[in-house]
Tab-separated table of C-alpha atoms and ligand atoms in Angstrom:
chain	number	residue	atom	x	y	z
T	1	MET	CA	12.471	27.395	-8.383
T	2	ALA	CA	10.688	24.664	-6.482
T	3	LEU	CA	11.585	21.825	-4.140
T	4	VAL	CA	10.303	18.697	-5.851
T	5	VAL	CA	10.198	15.194	-4.406
T	6	GLN	CA	9.835	12.482	-7.041
T	7	LYS	CA	9.365	8.794	-6.323
T	8	PHE	CA	9.961	6.081	-8.918
T	9	GLY	CA	8.431	2.643	-8.429
T	10	GLY	CA	9.814	-0.798	-9.209
T	11	THR	CA	8.869	-0.961	-12.888
T	12	SER	CA	10.298	2.536	-13.419
T	13	VAL	CA	13.747	1.343	-12.296
T	14	ALA	CA	13.439	-2.272	-13.505
T	15	ASN	CA	16.604	-2.250	-15.634
T	16	PRO	CA	19.620	-0.050	-16.511
T	17	GLU	CA	17.848	1.599	-19.427
T	18	ARG	CA	14.915	2.643	-17.254
T	19	ILE	CA	17.227	3.938	-14.528
T	20	ARG	CA	18.935	6.021	-17.206
T	21	ASN	CA	15.524	7.398	-18.240
T	22	VAL	CA	14.784	8.307	-14.628
T	23	ALA	CA	18.152	10.080	-14.443
T	24	LYS	CA	17.306	12.076	-17.579
T	25	ARG	CA	13.908	13.091	-16.240
T	26	VAL	CA	15.358	14.174	-12.901
T	27	ALA	CA	18.186	16.042	-14.632
T	28	LYS	CA	15.674	17.968	-16.736
T	29	TYR	CA	13.930	19.366	-13.656
T	30	PHE	CA	17.284	20.084	-12.015
T	31	ASP	CA	18.396	22.017	-15.114
T	32	GLN	CA	15.250	24.155	-14.821
T	33	GLY	CA	16.494	25.176	-11.387
T	34	ASP	CA	14.362	22.930	-9.197
T	35	ASP	CA	15.806	21.302	-6.080
T	36	MET	CA	15.380	17.571	-6.491
T	37	VAL	CA	14.953	14.794	-3.962
T	38	VAL	CA	14.379	11.386	-5.558
T	39	ILE	CA	12.997	8.399	-3.665
T	40	LEU	CA	13.420	4.969	-5.194
T	41	SER	CA	11.868	1.524	-4.929
T	42	ALA	CA	13.768	-1.687	-5.555
T	43	MET	CA	13.827	-3.003	-9.133
T	44	ALA	CA	10.538	-4.746	-9.994
T	45	GLY	CA	10.503	-8.293	-8.628
T	46	VAL	CA	13.544	-7.856	-6.382
T	47	THR	CA	11.647	-7.574	-3.095
T	48	ASP	CA	9.608	-10.675	-4.018
T	49	ASN	CA	12.807	-12.578	-4.849
T	50	LEU	CA	14.396	-11.611	-1.554
T	51	ILE	CA	11.313	-12.788	0.351
T	52	GLY	CA	11.465	-16.056	-1.616
T	53	LEU	CA	15.107	-16.544	-0.609
T	54	ALA	CA	14.305	-15.850	3.033
T	55	ASN	CA	11.497	-18.408	2.936
T	56	GLU	CA	13.961	-20.982	1.653
T	57	MET	CA	16.182	-20.420	4.656
T	58	ALA	CA	13.576	-20.577	7.412
T	59	GLU	CA	9.920	-21.443	7.776
T	60	LEU	CA	9.223	-18.216	9.638
T	61	PRO	CA	12.223	-15.993	8.832
T	62	ASP	CA	13.325	-13.721	11.656
T	63	ARG	CA	11.722	-10.350	11.017
T	64	ARG	CA	14.705	-8.242	12.010
T	65	GLU	CA	16.919	-10.068	9.541
T	66	MET	CA	14.156	-9.892	6.934
T	67	ASP	CA	14.360	-6.094	7.079
T	68	VAL	CA	18.152	-6.114	6.780
T	69	LEU	CA	17.642	-8.252	3.678
T	70	LEU	CA	14.747	-6.342	2.094
T	71	ALA	CA	16.449	-2.970	2.506
T	72	THR	CA	19.149	-4.087	0.061
T	73	GLY	CA	16.705	-3.813	-2.864
T	74	GLU	CA	16.344	-0.064	-2.432
T	75	GLN	CA	20.023	0.349	-1.518
T	76	THR	CA	20.890	-1.048	-4.951
T	77	THR	CA	18.691	1.276	-7.002
T	78	ALA	CA	19.615	4.376	-4.986
T	79	ALA	CA	23.310	3.751	-5.632
T	80	LEU	CA	22.709	2.953	-9.318
T	81	LEU	CA	20.727	6.147	-9.929
T	82	ALA	CA	23.209	8.347	-8.053
T	83	MET	CA	26.166	6.906	-9.984
T	84	THR	CA	24.280	7.342	-13.274
T	85	LEU	CA	23.634	11.003	-12.475
T	86	LYS	CA	27.264	11.502	-11.476
T	87	SER	CA	28.414	9.910	-14.736
T	88	MET	CA	26.235	12.513	-16.495
T	89	ASN	CA	28.142	15.185	-14.535
T	90	TYR	CA	25.314	16.028	-12.165
T	91	PRO	CA	26.089	16.485	-8.468
T	92	ALA	CA	24.199	13.622	-6.824
T	93	MET	CA	24.397	11.632	-3.625
T	94	SER	CA	22.524	8.563	-2.432
T	95	LEU	CA	21.324	8.177	1.147
T	96	LEU	CA	19.929	5.112	2.886
T	97	GLY	CA	16.909	5.489	5.128
T	98	PHE	CA	18.941	5.894	8.299
T	99	GLN	CA	21.227	8.480	6.689
T	100	ALA	CA	18.147	10.499	5.772
T	101	GLU	CA	17.097	10.092	9.436
T	102	VAL	CA	13.867	8.279	8.627
T	103	MET	CA	13.072	7.187	12.195
T	104	THR	CA	10.456	4.489	12.692
T	105	ASP	CA	8.911	2.436	15.465
T	106	CYS	CA	10.264	-1.064	16.103
T	107	THR	CA	7.697	-3.077	14.090
T	108	TYR	CA	9.891	-4.994	11.690
T	109	CYS	CA	8.461	-5.455	8.168
T	110	ASN	CA	5.662	-2.996	8.846
T	111	ALA	CA	7.257	-0.097	10.679
T	112	ARG	CA	5.629	3.304	10.959
T	113	ILE	CA	7.575	6.515	10.489
T	114	VAL	CA	7.685	8.487	13.735
T	115	ASP	CA	10.017	11.293	12.698
T	116	ILE	CA	12.228	12.445	9.843
T	117	GLY	CA	15.262	14.573	10.649
T	118	ALA	CA	16.263	15.163	7.011
T	119	GLU	CA	19.141	17.419	8.132
T	120	ARG	CA	21.564	15.742	5.754
T	121	ILE	CA	19.075	16.056	2.873
T	122	ARG	CA	18.691	19.773	3.577
T	123	GLU	CA	22.446	20.301	3.644
T	124	LEU	CA	22.922	18.413	0.397
T	125	ILE	CA	20.137	20.390	-1.296
T	126	ALA	CA	21.633	23.640	-0.070
T	127	GLU	CA	24.858	22.624	-1.829
T	128	ARG	CA	22.761	22.013	-4.999
T	129	ASN	CA	22.975	18.230	-4.988
T	130	ILE	CA	20.354	15.885	-6.365
T	131	VAL	CA	19.574	13.762	-3.332
T	132	VAL	CA	18.606	10.143	-3.993
T	133	VAL	CA	17.019	8.351	-1.036
T	134	ALA	CA	16.386	4.616	-0.713
T	135	GLY	CA	12.635	4.290	-0.109
T	136	PHE	CA	10.793	1.719	2.019
T	137	GLN	CA	13.377	1.747	4.815
T	138	GLY	CA	14.153	3.481	8.060
T	139	MET	CA	15.790	2.934	11.412
T	140	ASP	CA	14.284	2.329	14.841
T	141	ARG	CA	15.474	4.031	18.038
T	142	ASN	CA	17.887	1.147	18.712
T	143	GLY	CA	19.623	1.575	15.384
T	144	ASN	CA	17.986	-1.433	13.698
T	145	ILE	CA	17.019	-1.301	10.033
T	146	THR	CA	13.250	-1.418	9.514
T	147	THR	CA	11.000	-1.502	6.446
T	148	LEU	CA	7.608	0.121	6.044
T	149	GLY	CA	5.468	-2.708	4.631
T	150	ARG	CA	4.966	-3.698	0.992
T	151	GLY	CA	4.583	-0.685	-1.271
T	152	GLY	CA	6.041	1.517	1.458
T	153	SER	CA	8.344	3.642	-0.668
T	154	ASP	CA	5.351	5.851	-1.553
T	155	THR	CA	5.142	6.615	2.148
T	156	SER	CA	8.877	7.351	2.321
T	157	ALA	CA	8.404	9.878	-0.479
T	158	VAL	CA	5.404	11.704	0.958
T	159	ALA	CA	6.855	11.702	4.481
T	160	ILE	CA	10.144	13.167	3.229
T	161	ALA	CA	8.202	15.720	1.157
T	162	ALA	CA	6.292	16.671	4.321
T	163	ALA	CA	9.483	16.924	6.387
T	164	LEU	CA	11.098	19.165	3.740
T	165	ASN	CA	7.924	21.175	3.189
T	166	ALA	CA	8.337	20.384	-0.517
T	167	ASP	CA	6.334	22.209	-3.169
T	168	LYS	CA	5.108	18.907	-4.565
T	169	CYS	CA	5.502	15.161	-4.375
T	170	GLU	CA	5.143	13.197	-7.599
T	171	ILE	CA	4.718	9.422	-7.563
T	172	PHE	CA	5.876	7.994	-10.900
T	173	THR	CA	4.564	4.548	-11.709
T	174	ASP	CA	3.577	2.236	-14.563
T	175	VAL	CA	0.076	3.671	-15.079
T	176	ASP	CA	-0.690	7.296	-15.885
T	177	GLY	CA	-2.739	8.075	-12.809
T	178	VAL	CA	-5.409	6.841	-10.448
T	179	TYR	CA	-8.301	5.116	-12.223
T	180	THR	CA	-11.833	4.179	-11.189
T	181	ALA	CA	-10.514	0.578	-10.985
T	182	ASP	CA	-7.205	-1.139	-11.652
T	183	PRO	CA	-6.741	-0.461	-15.400
T	184	ASN	CA	-4.833	-3.727	-15.734
T	185	VAL	CA	-7.936	-5.638	-14.669
T	186	CYS	CA	-10.765	-3.468	-15.923
T	187	GLY	CA	-10.239	-2.285	-19.490
T	188	LYS	CA	-13.121	0.175	-19.121
T	189	ALA	CA	-11.633	1.955	-16.087
T	190	ARG	CA	-11.421	5.749	-16.388
T	191	LYS	CA	-8.483	7.908	-15.367
T	192	LEU	CA	-9.356	10.521	-12.734
T	193	ASP	CA	-7.883	14.022	-13.036
T	194	LYS	CA	-8.499	14.541	-9.330
T	195	ILE	CA	-9.351	12.334	-6.407
T	196	SER	CA	-10.071	13.433	-2.841
T	197	CYS	CA	-7.716	12.246	-0.111
T	198	GLU	CA	-10.680	10.629	1.616
T	199	GLU	CA	-11.579	8.480	-1.393
T	200	MET	CA	-7.939	7.718	-2.146
T	201	LEU	CA	-7.428	6.578	1.443
T	202	GLU	CA	-10.378	4.246	1.164
T	203	MET	CA	-9.263	2.856	-2.212
T	204	ALA	CA	-5.678	2.395	-1.015
T	205	SER	CA	-6.791	0.604	2.121
T	206	LEU	CA	-8.917	-1.739	-0.002
T	207	GLY	CA	-6.210	-2.805	-2.406
T	208	ALA	CA	-5.594	-0.053	-4.981
T	209	LYS	CA	-1.852	-0.436	-4.603
T	210	VAL	CA	-1.174	2.559	-6.844
T	211	LEU	CA	-0.579	4.456	-3.567
T	212	HIS	CA	0.481	3.007	-0.212
T	213	ILE	CA	-2.222	3.953	2.265
T	214	ARG	CA	0.094	5.657	4.737
T	215	SER	CA	1.424	7.923	1.983
T	216	VAL	CA	-2.101	9.294	1.595
T	217	GLU	CA	-2.412	9.725	5.363
T	218	PHE	CA	0.787	11.788	5.355
T	219	ALA	CA	-0.417	13.865	2.411
T	220	LEU	CA	-3.678	14.569	4.212
T	221	LYS	CA	-2.116	15.367	7.560
T	222	HIS	CA	0.682	17.578	6.239
T	223	SER	CA	-1.099	19.014	3.174
T	224	VAL	CA	1.517	17.680	0.753
T	225	PRO	CA	0.534	18.405	-2.870
T	226	LEU	CA	0.499	14.838	-4.217
T	227	TYR	CA	0.376	13.636	-7.835
T	228	VAL	CA	0.398	10.191	-9.449
T	229	ARG	CA	1.989	10.107	-12.917
T	230	SER	CA	3.482	7.745	-15.458
T	231	SER	CA	7.250	7.307	-15.737
T	232	PHE	CA	6.789	6.377	-19.347
T	233	SER	CA	5.003	9.494	-20.615
T	234	GLU	CA	4.628	13.209	-20.009
T	235	GLU	CA	0.872	12.887	-19.254
T	236	GLU	CA	-0.580	15.065	-16.495
T	237	GLY	CA	-1.614	12.293	-14.104
T	238	THR	CA	-3.949	12.511	-11.113
T	239	MET	CA	-3.930	15.109	-8.364
T	240	VAL	CA	-4.819	13.845	-4.896
T	241	VAL	CA	-6.711	16.798	-3.433
T	242	ASN	CA	-7.137	17.698	0.162
T	243	GLY	CA	-10.653	18.927	0.939
T	244	ASP	CA	-11.884	20.081	-2.464
T	245	HIS	CA	-15.582	20.499	-1.808
T	246	ASP	CA	-16.486	21.461	-5.366
T	247	MET	CA	-15.765	17.990	-6.615
T	248	GLU	CA	-18.482	15.867	-8.092
T	249	ARG	CA	-19.546	13.173	-5.663
T	250	PRO	CA	-20.727	10.095	-7.518
T	251	VAL	CA	-22.356	7.501	-5.295
T	252	VAL	CA	-19.702	4.967	-6.214
T	253	SER	CA	-16.422	6.410	-7.461
T	254	GLY	CA	-14.203	3.350	-7.484
T	255	VAL	CA	-14.006	-0.429	-7.440
T	256	THR	CA	-11.035	-2.138	-5.813
T	257	TYR	CA	-9.935	-5.635	-4.974
T	258	THR	CA	-7.201	-7.358	-3.046
T	259	LYS	CA	-5.954	-10.919	-2.958
T	260	ASN	CA	-3.771	-10.061	-0.041
T	261	GLU	CA	-5.945	-11.475	2.704
T	262	ALA	CA	-6.639	-14.926	4.082
T	263	ARG	CA	-9.498	-16.164	6.236
T	264	ILE	CA	-9.279	-17.996	9.538
T	265	THR	CA	-12.269	-19.632	11.262
T	266	LEU	CA	-12.407	-20.853	14.840
T	267	LYS	CA	-15.235	-23.386	15.013
T	268	LYS	CA	-17.537	-23.998	17.965
T	269	VAL	CA	-16.145	-21.294	20.211
T	270	PRO	CA	-17.808	-21.234	23.681
T	271	ASP	CA	-20.288	-18.346	23.787
T	272	GLN	CA	-19.102	-16.420	26.865
T	273	PRO	CA	-18.207	-12.836	27.755
T	274	GLY	CA	-14.517	-12.120	27.229
T	275	ILE	CA	-13.906	-14.787	24.596
T	276	ALA	CA	-13.410	-12.343	21.704
T	277	ALA	CA	-10.865	-10.429	23.790
T	278	LYS	CA	-9.027	-13.681	24.555
T	279	ILE	CA	-8.839	-14.452	20.850
T	280	PHE	CA	-7.832	-11.078	19.489
T	281	ALA	CA	-5.458	-9.877	22.226
T	282	PRO	CA	-2.662	-12.361	21.344
T	283	VAL	CA	-3.200	-11.690	17.639
T	284	ALA	CA	-2.785	-7.949	18.189
T	285	GLU	CA	0.187	-8.453	20.508
T	286	SER	CA	2.068	-10.193	17.746
T	287	GLY	CA	1.548	-7.205	15.455
T	288	ILE	CA	-0.999	-8.894	13.182
T	289	ASN	CA	-3.693	-6.652	11.744
T	290	VAL	CA	-7.166	-8.135	11.644
T	291	ASP	CA	-9.488	-6.797	8.976
T	292	MET	CA	-12.982	-8.307	8.824
T	293	ILE	CA	-14.532	-10.196	11.716
T	294	ILE	CA	-17.747	-12.226	11.603
T	295	GLN	CA	-19.339	-14.161	14.423
T	296	ASN	CA	-22.316	-16.480	13.923
T	297	THR	CA	-24.133	-18.242	16.719
T	298	ARG	CA	-25.035	-21.898	16.195
T	299	ALA	CA	-28.330	-23.383	17.347
T	300	SER	CA	-26.268	-25.413	19.846
T	301	GLY	CA	-25.164	-22.186	21.573
T	302	GLU	CA	-21.503	-22.037	20.486
T	303	THR	CA	-20.302	-19.535	17.906
T	304	ASP	CA	-18.113	-19.742	14.817
T	305	LEU	CA	-15.675	-16.849	14.612
T	306	THR	CA	-14.162	-15.905	11.267
T	307	PHE	CA	-11.612	-13.174	10.646
T	308	THR	CA	-9.240	-12.097	7.883
T	309	VAL	CA	-5.549	-11.194	8.104
T	310	LEU	CA	-2.902	-10.320	5.533
T	311	LYS	CA	-1.590	-13.376	3.685
T	312	GLY	CA	1.901	-12.539	4.913
T	313	ASP	CA	0.649	-12.994	8.480
T	314	PHE	CA	-1.406	-16.100	7.744
T	315	LYS	CA	1.019	-18.762	9.032
T	316	ARG	CA	1.659	-16.876	12.258
T	317	ALA	CA	-2.045	-16.148	12.724
T	318	MET	CA	-2.908	-19.841	12.199
T	319	ASP	CA	-0.321	-20.829	14.821
T	320	ILE	CA	-1.785	-18.350	17.281
T	321	GLY	CA	-5.322	-19.474	16.346
T	322	ARG	CA	-4.440	-23.091	17.167
T	323	GLN	CA	-3.004	-22.138	20.557
T	324	ILE	CA	-6.003	-19.974	21.434
T	325	SER	CA	-8.402	-22.619	20.249
T	326	GLU	CA	-6.828	-25.117	22.658
T	327	ASN	CA	-6.925	-22.607	25.526
T	328	ILE	CA	-10.574	-21.697	25.111
T	329	GLY	CA	-11.813	-25.140	24.070
T	330	ALA	CA	-12.877	-24.395	20.498
T	331	GLU	CA	-13.427	-27.389	18.226
T	332	GLU	CA	-11.052	-26.624	15.335
T	333	VAL	CA	-9.279	-23.927	13.337
T	334	MET	CA	-9.663	-23.675	9.586
T	335	GLY	CA	-7.757	-21.478	7.159
T	336	ASP	CA	-8.455	-20.399	3.580
T	337	GLU	CA	-5.945	-18.466	1.495
T	338	ASN	CA	-7.963	-18.590	-1.731
T	339	ILE	CA	-10.092	-15.531	-1.149
T	340	ALA	CA	-10.286	-12.012	-2.529
T	341	LYS	CA	-11.974	-8.922	-1.174
T	342	VAL	CA	-13.855	-6.780	-3.687
T	343	SER	CA	-15.037	-3.330	-2.642
T	344	VAL	CA	-16.968	-0.364	-3.964
T	345	THR	CA	-16.174	3.064	-2.527
T	346	GLY	CA	-17.649	6.531	-2.787
T	347	ILE	CA	-18.296	9.518	-0.566
T	348	GLY	CA	-21.744	9.864	-2.156
T	349	MET	CA	-22.730	6.606	-0.443
T	350	LYS	CA	-23.182	8.529	2.799
T	351	SER	CA	-26.439	9.950	1.502
T	352	HIS	CA	-27.671	7.141	-0.764
T	353	THR	CA	-29.466	3.889	-0.174
T	354	GLY	CA	-29.517	0.736	-2.267
T	355	VAL	CA	-25.794	0.497	-2.944
T	356	ALA	CA	-25.397	-2.815	-1.124
T	357	SER	CA	-28.337	-4.458	-2.841
T	358	LYS	CA	-27.061	-3.275	-6.230
T	359	MET	CA	-23.655	-4.734	-5.423
T	360	PHE	CA	-25.105	-8.085	-4.349
T	361	SER	CA	-27.313	-8.272	-7.454
T	362	ALA	CA	-24.378	-7.533	-9.769
T	363	LEU	CA	-22.326	-10.311	-8.142
T	364	ALA	CA	-25.267	-12.707	-8.228
T	365	ALA	CA	-25.781	-12.036	-11.943
T	366	GLU	CA	-22.237	-13.351	-12.508
T	367	ASN	CA	-22.888	-16.313	-10.211
T	368	ILE	CA	-20.293	-15.072	-7.710
T	369	ASN	CA	-20.822	-16.346	-4.183
T	370	ILE	CA	-20.366	-13.865	-1.311
T	371	ILE	CA	-18.406	-15.329	1.609
T	372	MET	CA	-18.188	-12.321	3.958
T	373	ILE	CA	-19.558	-8.760	3.895
T	374	SER	CA	-18.455	-5.596	5.659
T	375	THR	CA	-19.540	-1.987	5.278
T	376	SER	CA	-18.603	1.515	6.340
T	377	GLU	CA	-20.159	4.895	5.560
T	378	ILE	CA	-18.318	5.110	2.254
T	379	ARG	CA	-17.537	1.503	1.338
T	380	ILE	CA	-18.980	-1.986	0.932
T	381	SER	CA	-16.663	-4.997	0.737
T	382	CYS	CA	-17.425	-8.598	-0.121
T	383	VAL	CA	-15.080	-11.541	0.247
T	384	VAL	CA	-15.391	-13.857	-2.764
T	385	GLU	CA	-13.515	-16.832	-4.160
T	386	GLU	CA	-10.059	-15.690	-5.298
T	387	GLY	CA	-10.521	-16.738	-8.922
T	388	LYS	CA	-13.642	-14.559	-9.267
T	389	ALA	CA	-12.037	-11.271	-8.205
T	390	GLU	CA	-11.367	-9.808	-11.650
T	391	LEU	CA	-14.787	-10.763	-12.979
T	392	ALA	CA	-16.365	-9.180	-9.897
T	393	VAL	CA	-14.443	-5.911	-10.423
T	394	ARG	CA	-15.587	-5.644	-14.044
T	395	ALA	CA	-19.196	-6.510	-13.184
T	396	LEU	CA	-19.351	-3.903	-10.412
T	397	HIS	CA	-17.635	-1.254	-12.553
T	398	THR	CA	-20.357	-1.696	-15.168
T	399	ALA	CA	-23.207	-2.001	-12.661
T	400	PHE	CA	-22.327	1.316	-11.008
T	401	GLY	CA	-22.059	3.150	-14.330
T	402	LEU	CA	-18.323	3.772	-14.150
T	403	ASP	CA	-17.349	2.319	-17.559
T	404	ALA	CA	-15.532	4.666	-19.926
W	1	ADP	P1	5.112	0.950	-8.280
W	1	ADP	O1	6.039	-0.213	-8.408
W	1	ADP	O2	5.382	2.036	-9.271
W	1	ADP	O3	4.977	1.448	-6.875
W	1	ADP	P2	2.629	-0.485	-8.018
W	1	ADP	O4	2.580	-1.794	-8.726
W	1	ADP	O5	2.851	-0.482	-6.556
W	1	ADP	O6	3.695	0.412	-8.764
W	1	ADP	O7	1.286	0.344	-8.303
W	1	ADP	C1	0.858	0.562	-9.633
W	1	ADP	C2	-0.197	-0.462	-10.006
W	1	ADP	O8	-1.364	-0.230	-9.222
W	1	ADP	C3	-0.707	-0.387	-11.413
W	1	ADP	O9	0.103	-1.106	-12.307
W	1	ADP	C4	-2.118	-0.949	-11.326
W	1	ADP	O10	-2.152	-2.297	-11.760
W	1	ADP	C5	-2.416	-0.937	-9.831
W	1	ADP	N1	-3.691	-0.310	-9.501
W	1	ADP	C6	-4.629	-0.859	-8.679
W	1	ADP	N2	-5.688	-0.083	-8.580
W	1	ADP	C7	-5.463	1.012	-9.342
W	1	ADP	C8	-6.213	2.181	-9.625
W	1	ADP	N3	-7.423	2.392	-9.101
W	1	ADP	N4	-5.671	3.106	-10.461
W	1	ADP	C9	-4.445	2.904	-10.978
W	1	ADP	N5	-3.682	1.808	-10.749
W	1	ADP	C10	-4.172	0.863	-9.940
W	2	LIG	N1	10.230	-2.610	-2.798
W	2	LIG	C1	9.156	-2.584	-1.847
W	2	LIG	C2	8.043	-3.509	-2.278
W	2	LIG	O1	8.136	-4.152	-3.307
W	2	LIG	C3	8.644	-1.189	-1.585
W	2	LIG	C4	7.993	-0.508	-2.754
W	2	LIG	O2	8.178	-0.909	-3.901
W	2	LIG	O3	7.296	0.483	-2.509
W	2	LIG	O4	7.078	-3.640	-1.573
W	3	MG	MG1	3.897	0.741	-5.237
């Protein structure tokens, strides 16, 4: 008998028939004697619809109220699954984030889990209940509802698995595992039987939304046995392994992309000590994450400063950019939402040269212009025009010999 945490994503609970299929799958494990904790996402499209509604009500919807709103998506599916299981005569109970004592910090819309009590979950398991928990949501120390950022129900699942010391955490989704690139974009992508936490972290942070990045951080930190599998088949899936040193280390193991970022440029910024701090302190204070930063010096002595933020933060970041620009005497602020970031990742890159030049050549061969570049030990990212992202992924997948 094992304690199994299973998480089902939006497409897996998209309609009543699929929720019934989830109930059957969960019931099967329960019948085998396993203790079951099930974490759910909102039905596919629901979170987007709720955000759309909020944007109709206010230009910059209040973030506290946004979380109260968004949490309803997962509240719905948790209740629907629990009542389905009960109608099948299984002992089940749904819990919202706060009832499962998922405690977070106070960053609305992008809260981080600070602690999980899980007392109630333990009690319910001990009484042989199937516990269904609404993913993506928690509560801050003042009793406010918070959400964990888009895709955050993966993190709910792994964090709850860690808190319960579960035997495994399975993420059920609409693809049958982690691939070398998004299989919906790159037909030649290959499914991986195993992926190291390190590579998965990198891929998740660069746009492979198959796992929310913080779920991988939790798995790594708390050694949670983590699997990605399909809700629509019995296939094995991908194991996310913690520190398996026998694994093959190809130079490039994955290609990812994201259209989630936007670019902001402050033009003709005075070139003085302390200016960068003046620009980025207010951005950070308002909880906006900055990804890439580029500064070029003009012949005239001033600099142009370009940085990227999440599209969801773009309007706020532009507002802040305009204020800062006035304060420091920059010439103008420009924004561009039509960009994509394409990245190649691989632990083998640490000990290989020539990866960047190969990447640039492959993009050039497709006539794709590179707007920004950033690198780390195990990754190279290029910002390109949004419409070229998919072509870039396929070209790089082929260039680095990853095609199936
Ligand atoms: P869920 O709603 O189940 O959480 P998501 O849409 O968040 O599902 O994540 C699954 C999607 O992730 C897939 O449909 C696929 O398009 C995308 N994806 C991106 N990169 C990868 C990758 N490297 N391997 C597998 N899927 C990927
Ligand atoms: N429903 C939330 C979202 O769409 C959380 C999740 O699905 O993981 O982002
Ligand atoms: Mg997801």
